[in-house]
Amino acid sequence: MDKSTTHGGLTRAAFLSGLGIAIGGSVLFSTKAIVAKLLYRYQLDAVTVLAFRMLFSLPVFATIAIWKMRTEAPLTTNDRWRILGLGLVGYYLSSFLDFLGLQYISVGLERLILFLTPTFVLLISSTVLKHHIGRKQWMALAISYCGIVLVFVHDLQGGSNVVLGAALVTGSAAAYAAYLLLSGEMVKRLGPLRLVSYAMCVSTVACVGQFFLLRPASGLLQPLPVYGLSLLNGMMCTVAPVFMTMIAVERIGAGTASQAGMIGPVSTLFLGALLLGEPVTSWQLGGTALVLSGIYLLSKK
């Protein structure tokens, strides 16, 4: 067997490039929490930060959506309603709760909670869809949640708002887990690119509509750094990771790509220390190790 090839017949170079893309996408997506924290320093709130993020990412997703509408078969009425629901739950509600929670907790804790999304998928599958959960899966869940409790108890020293922030981000993870479960069948029929572009357009309408409903139009006038950070949030932390993840899954498979994504919480922890001055403690490192261990076991299953 050629030593330059890996499992699945991929060349080593192709596998490593796919792995690198998966890691890069995970790091960029995790960086949105850092950018949001930087934007909050300009006295912005979650409603405004989210509206700017979606406005700057809209041109790309709208272009793809229009292209897909012209080249693909028309959507059925049922599919249109499903996409409306998926966009509101998976990208609007999930993102809004996430950005709200970030006002109260560290980026390290936020990323760890969001990283529990696969466990929420499993729990929803068990309770709602009545799927069986094996002993090893329960063990993986227990290890992951022990890690969250470890970091959470440590961060409680920051005040009672930590409880509120953690609850909001947990709601975000649960909403995204519901989106993943509900979108499974549609992804196979419509393809990930078409589904994501449509859902993101729906989410943008909801986020921008919410802004104009709750905030004055003058709120769109912000200092120049706000526009720069929002452009970074929309393009590098939203659009780029979506495409990078798709490319990585195509090259190395969903399983390997998801395991490579485990670098996300670790990168956020250290980027938070570097850019925001958030301390990296032994409690956080220990909790991160437990969460990653549990998710790794779950992904292997």
PDB file of C-alpha atoms in Angstrom:
ATOM      1  CA  MET A   1       0.000   0.000   0.000  1.00  0.00           C
ATOM      2  CA  ASP A   2       1.312   3.454  -0.864  1.00  0.00           C
ATOM      3  CA  LYS A   3       2.585   5.168   2.256  1.00  0.00           C
ATOM      4  CA  SER A   4       1.371   8.489   0.905  1.00  0.00           C
ATOM      5  CA  THR A   5      -2.235   7.384   1.241  1.00  0.00           C
ATOM      6  CA  THR A   6      -4.441   7.289   4.339  1.00  0.00           C
ATOM      7  CA  HIS A   7      -7.639   5.422   5.099  1.00  0.00           C
ATOM      8  CA  GLY A   8     -10.346   5.924   2.496  1.00  0.00           C
ATOM      9  CA  GLY A   9      -7.787   6.245  -0.306  1.00  0.00           C
ATOM     10  CA  LEU A  10      -7.014   9.896   0.408  1.00  0.00           C
ATOM     11  CA  THR A  11      -3.462  11.072  -0.115  1.00  0.00           C
ATOM     12  CA  ARG A  12      -1.780  12.250   3.046  1.00  0.00           C
ATOM     13  CA  ALA A  13      -1.614  15.800   1.691  1.00  0.00           C
ATOM     14  CA  ALA A  14      -5.344  15.831   0.893  1.00  0.00           C
ATOM     15  CA  PHE A  15      -6.217  14.445   4.319  1.00  0.00           C
ATOM     16  CA  LEU A  16      -4.019  16.977   6.130  1.00  0.00           C
ATOM     17  CA  SER A  17      -5.424  19.848   4.073  1.00  0.00           C
ATOM     18  CA  GLY A  18      -8.978  18.750   4.924  1.00  0.00           C
ATOM     19  CA  LEU A  19      -8.042  18.451   8.572  1.00  0.00           C
ATOM     20  CA  GLY A  20      -6.469  21.904   8.518  1.00  0.00           C
ATOM     21  CA  ILE A  21      -9.594  23.402   6.957  1.00  0.00           C
ATOM     22  CA  ALA A  22     -11.777  21.753   9.622  1.00  0.00           C
ATOM     23  CA  ILE A  23      -9.582  23.102  12.421  1.00  0.00           C
ATOM     24  CA  GLY A  24      -9.494  26.567  10.849  1.00  0.00           C
ATOM     25  CA  GLY A  25     -13.273  26.638  10.488  1.00  0.00           C
ATOM     26  CA  SER A  26     -13.743  25.605  14.115  1.00  0.00           C
ATOM     27  CA  VAL A  27     -11.339  28.285  15.372  1.00  0.00           C
ATOM     28  CA  LEU A  28     -12.952  31.008  13.247  1.00  0.00           C
ATOM     29  CA  PHE A  29     -16.476  30.062  14.324  1.00  0.00           C
ATOM     30  CA  SER A  30     -15.422  30.028  17.975  1.00  0.00           C
ATOM     31  CA  THR A  31     -13.859  33.490  17.558  1.00  0.00           C
ATOM     32  CA  LYS A  32     -17.319  35.069  17.186  1.00  0.00           C
ATOM     33  CA  ALA A  33     -17.562  35.063  20.977  1.00  0.00           C
ATOM     34  CA  ILE A  34     -14.337  37.085  21.203  1.00  0.00           C
ATOM     35  CA  VAL A  35     -15.576  39.576  18.600  1.00  0.00           C
ATOM     36  CA  ALA A  36     -18.931  39.925  20.397  1.00  0.00           C
ATOM     37  CA  LYS A  37     -17.156  40.715  23.676  1.00  0.00           C
ATOM     38  CA  LEU A  38     -15.064  43.369  21.892  1.00  0.00           C
ATOM     39  CA  LEU A  39     -18.226  44.902  20.413  1.00  0.00           C
ATOM     40  CA  TYR A  40     -19.858  45.047  23.849  1.00  0.00           C
ATOM     41  CA  ARG A  41     -17.084  47.441  24.884  1.00  0.00           C
ATOM     42  CA  TYR A  42     -18.711  50.016  22.576  1.00  0.00           C
ATOM     43  CA  GLN A  43     -21.911  49.898  24.677  1.00  0.00           C
ATOM     44  CA  LEU A  44     -23.757  47.751  22.142  1.00  0.00           C
ATOM     45  CA  ASP A  45     -26.283  45.121  23.205  1.00  0.00           C
ATOM     46  CA  ALA A  46     -27.034  41.640  21.855  1.00  0.00           C
ATOM     47  CA  VAL A  47     -29.845  42.881  19.580  1.00  0.00           C
ATOM     48  CA  THR A  48     -27.538  45.350  17.815  1.00  0.00           C
ATOM     49  CA  VAL A  49     -24.505  43.047  17.630  1.00  0.00           C
ATOM     50  CA  LEU A  50     -26.585  40.268  16.094  1.00  0.00           C
ATOM     51  CA  ALA A  51     -28.247  42.606  13.567  1.00  0.00           C
ATOM     52  CA  PHE A  52     -24.865  43.883  12.363  1.00  0.00           C
ATOM     53  CA  ARG A  53     -23.481  40.353  12.137  1.00  0.00           C
ATOM     54  CA  MET A  54     -26.351  39.183   9.944  1.00  0.00           C
ATOM     55  CA  LEU A  55     -26.341  42.310   7.763  1.00  0.00           C
ATOM     56  CA  PHE A  56     -22.679  41.851   6.892  1.00  0.00           C
ATOM     57  CA  SER A  57     -23.076  38.139   6.119  1.00  0.00           C
ATOM     58  CA  LEU A  58     -26.346  38.561   4.172  1.00  0.00           C
ATOM     59  CA  PRO A  59     -24.866  39.482   0.738  1.00  0.00           C
ATOM     60  CA  VAL A  60     -23.027  36.156   0.491  1.00  0.00           C
ATOM     61  CA  PHE A  61     -25.925  33.968   1.631  1.00  0.00           C
ATOM     62  CA  ALA A  62     -28.475  35.939  -0.413  1.00  0.00           C
ATOM     63  CA  THR A  63     -26.339  35.532  -3.543  1.00  0.00           C
ATOM     64  CA  ILE A  64     -26.148  31.762  -3.008  1.00  0.00           C
ATOM     65  CA  ALA A  65     -29.875  31.575  -2.257  1.00  0.00           C
ATOM     66  CA  ILE A  66     -30.747  33.423  -5.507  1.00  0.00           C
ATOM     67  CA  TRP A  67     -28.353  31.217  -7.480  1.00  0.00           C
ATOM     68  CA  LYS A  68     -29.908  28.062  -6.009  1.00  0.00           C
ATOM     69  CA  MET A  69     -33.437  29.329  -6.694  1.00  0.00           C
ATOM     70  CA  ARG A  70     -32.568  29.784 -10.365  1.00  0.00           C
ATOM     71  CA  THR A  71     -30.710  26.501 -10.854  1.00  0.00           C
ATOM     72  CA  GLU A  72     -32.562  24.065  -8.573  1.00  0.00           C
ATOM     73  CA  ALA A  73     -36.120  22.739  -8.555  1.00  0.00           C
ATOM     74  CA  PRO A  74     -38.658  25.011  -6.798  1.00  0.00           C
ATOM     75  CA  LEU A  75     -39.369  24.392  -3.134  1.00  0.00           C
ATOM     76  CA  THR A  76     -42.643  22.824  -2.104  1.00  0.00           C
ATOM     77  CA  THR A  77     -44.939  24.734   0.248  1.00  0.00           C
ATOM     78  CA  ASN A  78     -44.067  22.341   3.076  1.00  0.00           C
ATOM     79  CA  ASP A  79     -40.339  22.874   2.506  1.00  0.00           C
ATOM     80  CA  ARG A  80     -40.809  26.636   2.631  1.00  0.00           C
ATOM     81  CA  TRP A  81     -42.532  26.400   6.003  1.00  0.00           C
ATOM     82  CA  ARG A  82     -39.848  24.032   7.288  1.00  0.00           C
ATOM     83  CA  ILE A  83     -37.055  26.377   6.189  1.00  0.00           C
ATOM     84  CA  LEU A  84     -38.855  29.269   7.870  1.00  0.00           C
ATOM     85  CA  GLY A  85     -38.992  27.287  11.112  1.00  0.00           C
ATOM     86  CA  LEU A  86     -35.386  26.088  10.831  1.00  0.00           C
ATOM     87  CA  GLY A  87     -34.100  29.606  10.177  1.00  0.00           C
ATOM     88  CA  LEU A  88     -35.952  30.985  13.193  1.00  0.00           C
ATOM     89  CA  VAL A  89     -34.893  28.195  15.570  1.00  0.00           C
ATOM     90  CA  GLY A  90     -31.435  27.247  14.308  1.00  0.00           C
ATOM     91  CA  TYR A  91     -29.913  30.610  13.486  1.00  0.00           C
ATOM     92  CA  TYR A  92     -32.103  33.369  14.921  1.00  0.00           C
ATOM     93  CA  LEU A  93     -33.108  31.970  18.333  1.00  0.00           C
ATOM     94  CA  SER A  94     -29.864  30.073  18.865  1.00  0.00           C
ATOM     95  CA  SER A  95     -27.687  33.078  17.966  1.00  0.00           C
ATOM     96  CA  PHE A  96     -29.780  35.547  19.944  1.00  0.00           C
ATOM     97  CA  LEU A  97     -29.645  33.473  23.140  1.00  0.00           C
ATOM     98  CA  ASP A  98     -25.906  32.965  22.631  1.00  0.00           C
ATOM     99  CA  PHE A  99     -25.157  36.681  22.261  1.00  0.00           C
ATOM    100  CA  LEU A 100     -27.410  37.504  25.211  1.00  0.00           C
ATOM    101  CA  GLY A 101     -25.585  34.993  27.390  1.00  0.00           C
ATOM    102  CA  LEU A 102     -22.184  36.352  26.366  1.00  0.00           C
ATOM    103  CA  GLN A 103     -23.034  39.586  28.160  1.00  0.00           C
ATOM    104  CA  TYR A 104     -22.804  37.721  31.476  1.00  0.00           C
ATOM    105  CA  ILE A 105     -20.243  34.889  31.166  1.00  0.00           C
ATOM    106  CA  SER A 106     -16.705  34.329  29.923  1.00  0.00           C
ATOM    107  CA  VAL A 107     -16.049  33.217  26.364  1.00  0.00           C
ATOM    108  CA  GLY A 108     -14.446  30.043  27.737  1.00  0.00           C
ATOM    109  CA  LEU A 109     -17.601  28.938  29.548  1.00  0.00           C
ATOM    110  CA  GLU A 110     -19.800  29.989  26.615  1.00  0.00           C
ATOM    111  CA  ARG A 111     -17.833  27.878  24.157  1.00  0.00           C
ATOM    112  CA  LEU A 112     -17.816  24.855  26.454  1.00  0.00           C
ATOM    113  CA  ILE A 113     -21.599  25.005  26.886  1.00  0.00           C
ATOM    114  CA  LEU A 114     -22.153  25.351  23.134  1.00  0.00           C
ATOM    115  CA  PHE A 115     -19.842  22.417  22.589  1.00  0.00           C
ATOM    116  CA  LEU A 116     -22.401  20.276  24.419  1.00  0.00           C
ATOM    117  CA  THR A 117     -24.735  20.514  21.397  1.00  0.00           C
ATOM    118  CA  PRO A 118     -24.114  16.835  20.422  1.00  0.00           C
ATOM    119  CA  THR A 119     -25.187  15.790  23.926  1.00  0.00           C
ATOM    120  CA  PHE A 120     -28.424  17.769  23.549  1.00  0.00           C
ATOM    121  CA  VAL A 121     -29.012  16.038  20.212  1.00  0.00           C
ATOM    122  CA  LEU A 122     -28.610  12.723  22.027  1.00  0.00           C
ATOM    123  CA  LEU A 123     -30.888  13.715  24.919  1.00  0.00           C
ATOM    124  CA  ILE A 124     -33.626  15.032  22.605  1.00  0.00           C
ATOM    125  CA  SER A 125     -33.346  11.846  20.532  1.00  0.00           C
ATOM    126  CA  SER A 126     -33.769   9.805  23.701  1.00  0.00           C
ATOM    127  CA  THR A 127     -36.635  11.727  25.322  1.00  0.00           C
ATOM    128  CA  VAL A 128     -38.620  12.906  22.286  1.00  0.00           C
ATOM    129  CA  LEU A 129     -37.761  10.367  19.591  1.00  0.00           C
ATOM    130  CA  LYS A 130     -37.369   7.476  22.090  1.00  0.00           C
ATOM    131  CA  HIS A 131     -33.972   6.414  20.744  1.00  0.00           C
ATOM    132  CA  HIS A 132     -31.929   4.071  22.943  1.00  0.00           C
ATOM    133  CA  ILE A 133     -28.825   5.466  24.670  1.00  0.00           C
ATOM    134  CA  GLY A 134     -26.111   2.920  25.464  1.00  0.00           C
ATOM    135  CA  ARG A 135     -23.957   2.740  28.589  1.00  0.00           C
ATOM    136  CA  LYS A 136     -20.918   4.258  26.875  1.00  0.00           C
ATOM    137  CA  GLN A 137     -23.004   7.174  25.638  1.00  0.00           C
ATOM    138  CA  TRP A 138     -24.315   7.844  29.145  1.00  0.00           C
ATOM    139  CA  MET A 139     -20.719   7.740  30.393  1.00  0.00           C
ATOM    140  CA  ALA A 140     -19.683  10.262  27.729  1.00  0.00           C
ATOM    141  CA  LEU A 141     -22.563  12.545  28.740  1.00  0.00           C
ATOM    142  CA  ALA A 142     -21.619  12.311  32.431  1.00  0.00           C
ATOM    143  CA  ILE A 143     -17.969  13.158  31.745  1.00  0.00           C
ATOM    144  CA  SER A 144     -18.909  16.172  29.587  1.00  0.00           C
ATOM    145  CA  TYR A 145     -21.373  17.593  32.110  1.00  0.00           C
ATOM    146  CA  CYS A 146     -18.898  17.128  34.968  1.00  0.00           C
ATOM    147  CA  GLY A 147     -16.519  19.355  33.020  1.00  0.00           C
ATOM    148  CA  ILE A 148     -19.190  22.049  32.592  1.00  0.00           C
ATOM    149  CA  VAL A 149     -20.083  21.907  36.299  1.00  0.00           C
ATOM    150  CA  LEU A 150     -16.397  22.294  37.191  1.00  0.00           C
ATOM    151  CA  VAL A 151     -15.983  25.474  35.133  1.00  0.00           C
ATOM    152  CA  PHE A 152     -19.440  26.778  36.088  1.00  0.00           C
ATOM    153  CA  VAL A 153     -18.837  26.470  39.841  1.00  0.00           C
ATOM    154  CA  HIS A 154     -15.516  28.272  39.447  1.00  0.00           C
ATOM    155  CA  ASP A 155     -17.081  31.083  37.359  1.00  0.00           C
ATOM    156  CA  LEU A 156     -19.866  31.563  39.939  1.00  0.00           C
ATOM    157  CA  GLN A 157     -17.370  33.706  41.826  1.00  0.00           C
ATOM    158  CA  GLY A 158     -18.136  36.334  39.195  1.00  0.00           C
ATOM    159  CA  GLY A 159     -21.680  36.835  40.560  1.00  0.00           C
ATOM    160  CA  SER A 160     -25.236  35.609  40.093  1.00  0.00           C
ATOM    161  CA  ASN A 161     -25.346  36.834  36.474  1.00  0.00           C
ATOM    162  CA  VAL A 162     -23.240  33.803  35.585  1.00  0.00           C
ATOM    163  CA  VAL A 163     -26.293  31.609  36.221  1.00  0.00           C
ATOM    164  CA  LEU A 164     -28.405  33.729  33.850  1.00  0.00           C
ATOM    165  CA  GLY A 165     -25.700  33.772  31.188  1.00  0.00           C
ATOM    166  CA  ALA A 166     -25.120  30.022  31.400  1.00  0.00           C
ATOM    167  CA  ALA A 167     -28.879  29.367  31.185  1.00  0.00           C
ATOM    168  CA  LEU A 168     -29.184  31.533  28.058  1.00  0.00           C
ATOM    169  CA  VAL A 169     -26.249  29.836  26.308  1.00  0.00           C
ATOM    170  CA  THR A 170     -27.614  26.417  27.298  1.00  0.00           C
ATOM    171  CA  GLY A 171     -30.884  27.426  25.621  1.00  0.00           C
ATOM    172  CA  SER A 172     -28.846  28.393  22.551  1.00  0.00           C
ATOM    173  CA  ALA A 173     -27.203  24.951  22.427  1.00  0.00           C
ATOM    174  CA  ALA A 174     -30.571  23.226  22.848  1.00  0.00           C
ATOM    175  CA  ALA A 175     -32.118  25.325  20.042  1.00  0.00           C
ATOM    176  CA  TYR A 176     -29.278  24.467  17.687  1.00  0.00           C
ATOM    177  CA  ALA A 177     -29.544  20.789  18.612  1.00  0.00           C
ATOM    178  CA  ALA A 178     -33.235  20.908  17.667  1.00  0.00           C
ATOM    179  CA  TYR A 179     -32.253  22.529  14.363  1.00  0.00           C
ATOM    180  CA  LEU A 180     -29.756  19.729  13.642  1.00  0.00           C
ATOM    181  CA  LEU A 181     -32.348  17.048  14.347  1.00  0.00           C
ATOM    182  CA  LEU A 182     -35.089  18.732  12.321  1.00  0.00           C
ATOM    183  CA  SER A 183     -32.840  19.561   9.359  1.00  0.00           C
ATOM    184  CA  GLY A 184     -31.376  16.079   8.850  1.00  0.00           C
ATOM    185  CA  GLU A 185     -33.837  14.912   6.224  1.00  0.00           C
ATOM    186  CA  MET A 186     -33.877  18.258   4.389  1.00  0.00           C
ATOM    187  CA  VAL A 187     -30.077  18.395   4.160  1.00  0.00           C
ATOM    188  CA  LYS A 188     -30.139  15.118   2.229  1.00  0.00           C
ATOM    189  CA  ARG A 189     -32.773  16.371  -0.203  1.00  0.00           C
ATOM    190  CA  LEU A 190     -31.751  20.019  -0.680  1.00  0.00           C
ATOM    191  CA  GLY A 191     -28.028  19.870   0.090  1.00  0.00           C
ATOM    192  CA  PRO A 192     -26.285  21.767   2.918  1.00  0.00           C
ATOM    193  CA  LEU A 193     -25.380  24.845   0.871  1.00  0.00           C
ATOM    194  CA  ARG A 194     -28.941  25.504  -0.271  1.00  0.00           C
ATOM    195  CA  LEU A 195     -30.484  24.837   3.125  1.00  0.00           C
ATOM    196  CA  VAL A 196     -27.981  26.990   5.032  1.00  0.00           C
ATOM    197  CA  SER A 197     -28.267  29.920   2.614  1.00  0.00           C
ATOM    198  CA  TYR A 198     -32.076  29.899   2.807  1.00  0.00           C
ATOM    199  CA  ALA A 199     -32.111  29.512   6.597  1.00  0.00           C
ATOM    200  CA  MET A 200     -29.565  32.311   7.047  1.00  0.00           C
ATOM    201  CA  CYS A 201     -31.683  34.673   4.926  1.00  0.00           C
ATOM    202  CA  VAL A 202     -34.695  33.882   7.132  1.00  0.00           C
ATOM    203  CA  SER A 203     -32.588  34.499  10.231  1.00  0.00           C
ATOM    204  CA  THR A 204     -31.341  37.831   8.866  1.00  0.00           C
ATOM    205  CA  VAL A 205     -34.889  39.085   8.315  1.00  0.00           C
ATOM    206  CA  ALA A 206     -35.766  38.093  11.905  1.00  0.00           C
ATOM    207  CA  CYS A 207     -32.641  39.675  13.425  1.00  0.00           C
ATOM    208  CA  VAL A 208     -32.896  42.945  11.493  1.00  0.00           C
ATOM    209  CA  GLY A 209     -36.665  43.104  12.046  1.00  0.00           C
ATOM    210  CA  GLN A 210     -36.102  42.636  15.777  1.00  0.00           C
ATOM    211  CA  PHE A 211     -33.554  45.472  15.747  1.00  0.00           C
ATOM    212  CA  PHE A 212     -35.917  47.969  14.126  1.00  0.00           C
ATOM    213  CA  LEU A 213     -38.737  46.836  16.418  1.00  0.00           C
ATOM    214  CA  LEU A 214     -36.736  47.290  19.628  1.00  0.00           C
ATOM    215  CA  ARG A 215     -34.107  49.927  18.746  1.00  0.00           C
ATOM    216  CA  PRO A 216     -34.152  53.301  16.922  1.00  0.00           C
ATOM    217  CA  ALA A 217     -32.741  53.445  13.391  1.00  0.00           C
ATOM    218  CA  SER A 218     -30.057  55.796  14.711  1.00  0.00           C
ATOM    219  CA  GLY A 219     -28.541  52.720  16.359  1.00  0.00           C
ATOM    220  CA  LEU A 220     -27.115  51.828  12.943  1.00  0.00           C
ATOM    221  CA  LEU A 221     -24.779  54.820  13.245  1.00  0.00           C
ATOM    222  CA  GLN A 222     -21.777  53.535  15.170  1.00  0.00           C
ATOM    223  CA  PRO A 223     -18.062  54.289  15.466  1.00  0.00           C
ATOM    224  CA  LEU A 224     -15.886  52.973  12.632  1.00  0.00           C
ATOM    225  CA  PRO A 225     -14.352  50.137  14.738  1.00  0.00           C
ATOM    226  CA  VAL A 226     -17.868  48.714  15.267  1.00  0.00           C
ATOM    227  CA  TYR A 227     -18.320  48.317  11.509  1.00  0.00           C
ATOM    228  CA  GLY A 228     -14.885  46.713  11.204  1.00  0.00           C
ATOM    229  CA  LEU A 229     -15.556  44.217  13.990  1.00  0.00           C
ATOM    230  CA  SER A 230     -19.047  43.492  12.630  1.00  0.00           C
ATOM    231  CA  LEU A 231     -17.597  42.823   9.167  1.00  0.00           C
ATOM    232  CA  LEU A 232     -15.137  40.420  10.803  1.00  0.00           C
ATOM    233  CA  ASN A 233     -18.012  38.813  12.726  1.00  0.00           C
ATOM    234  CA  GLY A 234     -20.161  38.422   9.633  1.00  0.00           C
ATOM    235  CA  MET A 235     -17.551  37.264   7.128  1.00  0.00           C
ATOM    236  CA  MET A 236     -14.716  35.558   9.003  1.00  0.00           C
ATOM    237  CA  CYS A 237     -16.721  34.182  11.954  1.00  0.00           C
ATOM    238  CA  THR A 238     -19.933  33.269  10.104  1.00  0.00           C
ATOM    239  CA  VAL A 239     -19.596  32.910   6.322  1.00  0.00           C
ATOM    240  CA  ALA A 240     -16.064  31.471   6.179  1.00  0.00           C
ATOM    241  CA  PRO A 241     -16.618  28.713   8.813  1.00  0.00           C
ATOM    242  CA  VAL A 242     -19.796  27.537   7.051  1.00  0.00           C
ATOM    243  CA  PHE A 243     -17.953  26.948   3.787  1.00  0.00           C
ATOM    244  CA  MET A 244     -14.803  25.614   5.442  1.00  0.00           C
ATOM    245  CA  THR A 245     -16.825  23.040   7.397  1.00  0.00           C
ATOM    246  CA  MET A 246     -18.628  21.911   4.239  1.00  0.00           C
ATOM    247  CA  ILE A 247     -15.326  21.508   2.370  1.00  0.00           C
ATOM    248  CA  ALA A 248     -13.776  19.625   5.287  1.00  0.00           C
ATOM    249  CA  VAL A 249     -16.732  17.228   5.592  1.00  0.00           C
ATOM    250  CA  GLU A 250     -16.549  16.557   1.861  1.00  0.00           C
ATOM    251  CA  ARG A 251     -12.806  15.809   2.038  1.00  0.00           C
ATOM    252  CA  ILE A 252     -12.363  13.893   5.294  1.00  0.00           C
ATOM    253  CA  GLY A 253     -15.892  12.936   6.371  1.00  0.00           C
ATOM    254  CA  ALA A 254     -18.232  14.262   9.049  1.00  0.00           C
ATOM    255  CA  GLY A 255     -16.754  12.140  11.848  1.00  0.00           C
ATOM    256  CA  THR A 256     -13.173  13.303  11.449  1.00  0.00           C
ATOM    257  CA  ALA A 257     -14.269  16.897  10.819  1.00  0.00           C
ATOM    258  CA  SER A 258     -16.347  16.953  14.027  1.00  0.00           C
ATOM    259  CA  GLN A 259     -13.422  15.595  16.056  1.00  0.00           C
ATOM    260  CA  ALA A 260     -11.130  18.251  14.568  1.00  0.00           C
ATOM    261  CA  GLY A 261     -13.697  20.812  15.715  1.00  0.00           C
ATOM    262  CA  MET A 262     -12.790  20.009  19.314  1.00  0.00           C
ATOM    263  CA  ILE A 263      -9.998  22.559  19.002  1.00  0.00           C
ATOM    264  CA  GLY A 264     -12.697  25.288  19.109  1.00  0.00           C
ATOM    265  CA  PRO A 265     -13.229  25.501  22.900  1.00  0.00           C
ATOM    266  CA  VAL A 266      -9.481  25.328  23.542  1.00  0.00           C
ATOM    267  CA  SER A 267      -8.739  28.114  21.057  1.00  0.00           C
ATOM    268  CA  THR A 268     -11.470  30.293  22.584  1.00  0.00           C
ATOM    269  CA  LEU A 269     -10.024  29.812  26.058  1.00  0.00           C
ATOM    270  CA  PHE A 270      -6.587  31.058  25.021  1.00  0.00           C
ATOM    271  CA  LEU A 271      -7.837  33.755  22.634  1.00  0.00           C
ATOM    272  CA  GLY A 272      -9.993  35.071  25.481  1.00  0.00           C
ATOM    273  CA  ALA A 273      -6.882  35.334  27.639  1.00  0.00           C
ATOM    274  CA  LEU A 274      -4.863  36.964  24.855  1.00  0.00           C
ATOM    275  CA  LEU A 275      -7.422  39.456  23.502  1.00  0.00           C
ATOM    276  CA  LEU A 276      -9.822  40.013  26.422  1.00  0.00           C
ATOM    277  CA  GLY A 277      -7.579  39.468  29.425  1.00  0.00           C
ATOM    278  CA  GLU A 278      -9.745  36.618  30.751  1.00  0.00           C
ATOM    279  CA  PRO A 279      -7.640  34.386  33.050  1.00  0.00           C
ATOM    280  CA  VAL A 280      -6.929  30.772  32.145  1.00  0.00           C
ATOM    281  CA  THR A 281      -7.234  28.775  35.370  1.00  0.00           C
ATOM    282  CA  SER A 282      -6.589  25.152  36.252  1.00  0.00           C
ATOM    283  CA  TRP A 283     -10.359  24.783  36.817  1.00  0.00           C
ATOM    284  CA  GLN A 284     -11.034  25.853  33.225  1.00  0.00           C
ATOM    285  CA  LEU A 285      -8.338  23.596  31.821  1.00  0.00           C
ATOM    286  CA  GLY A 286      -9.628  20.642  33.833  1.00  0.00           C
ATOM    287  CA  GLY A 287     -13.233  21.277  32.814  1.00  0.00           C
ATOM    288  CA  THR A 288     -12.239  21.699  29.170  1.00  0.00           C
ATOM    289  CA  ALA A 289     -10.358  18.396  29.243  1.00  0.00           C
ATOM    290  CA  LEU A 290     -13.417  16.605  30.671  1.00  0.00           C
ATOM    291  CA  VAL A 291     -15.811  18.122  28.127  1.00  0.00           C
ATOM    292  CA  LEU A 292     -13.534  17.282  25.204  1.00  0.00           C
ATOM    293  CA  SER A 293     -13.037  13.744  26.505  1.00  0.00           C
ATOM    294  CA  GLY A 294     -16.789  13.189  26.734  1.00  0.00           C
ATOM    295  CA  ILE A 295     -17.485  14.626  23.275  1.00  0.00           C
ATOM    296  CA  TYR A 296     -14.645  12.541  21.818  1.00  0.00           C
ATOM    297  CA  LEU A 297     -16.174   9.367  23.253  1.00  0.00           C
ATOM    298  CA  LEU A 298     -19.562  10.408  21.899  1.00  0.00           C
ATOM    299  CA  SER A 299     -18.189  11.139  18.425  1.00  0.00           C
ATOM    300  CA  LYS A 300     -16.441   7.763  18.322  1.00  0.00           C
ATOM    301  CA  LYS A 301     -19.808   6.127  19.057  1.00  0.00           C
TER     302      LYS A 301
END
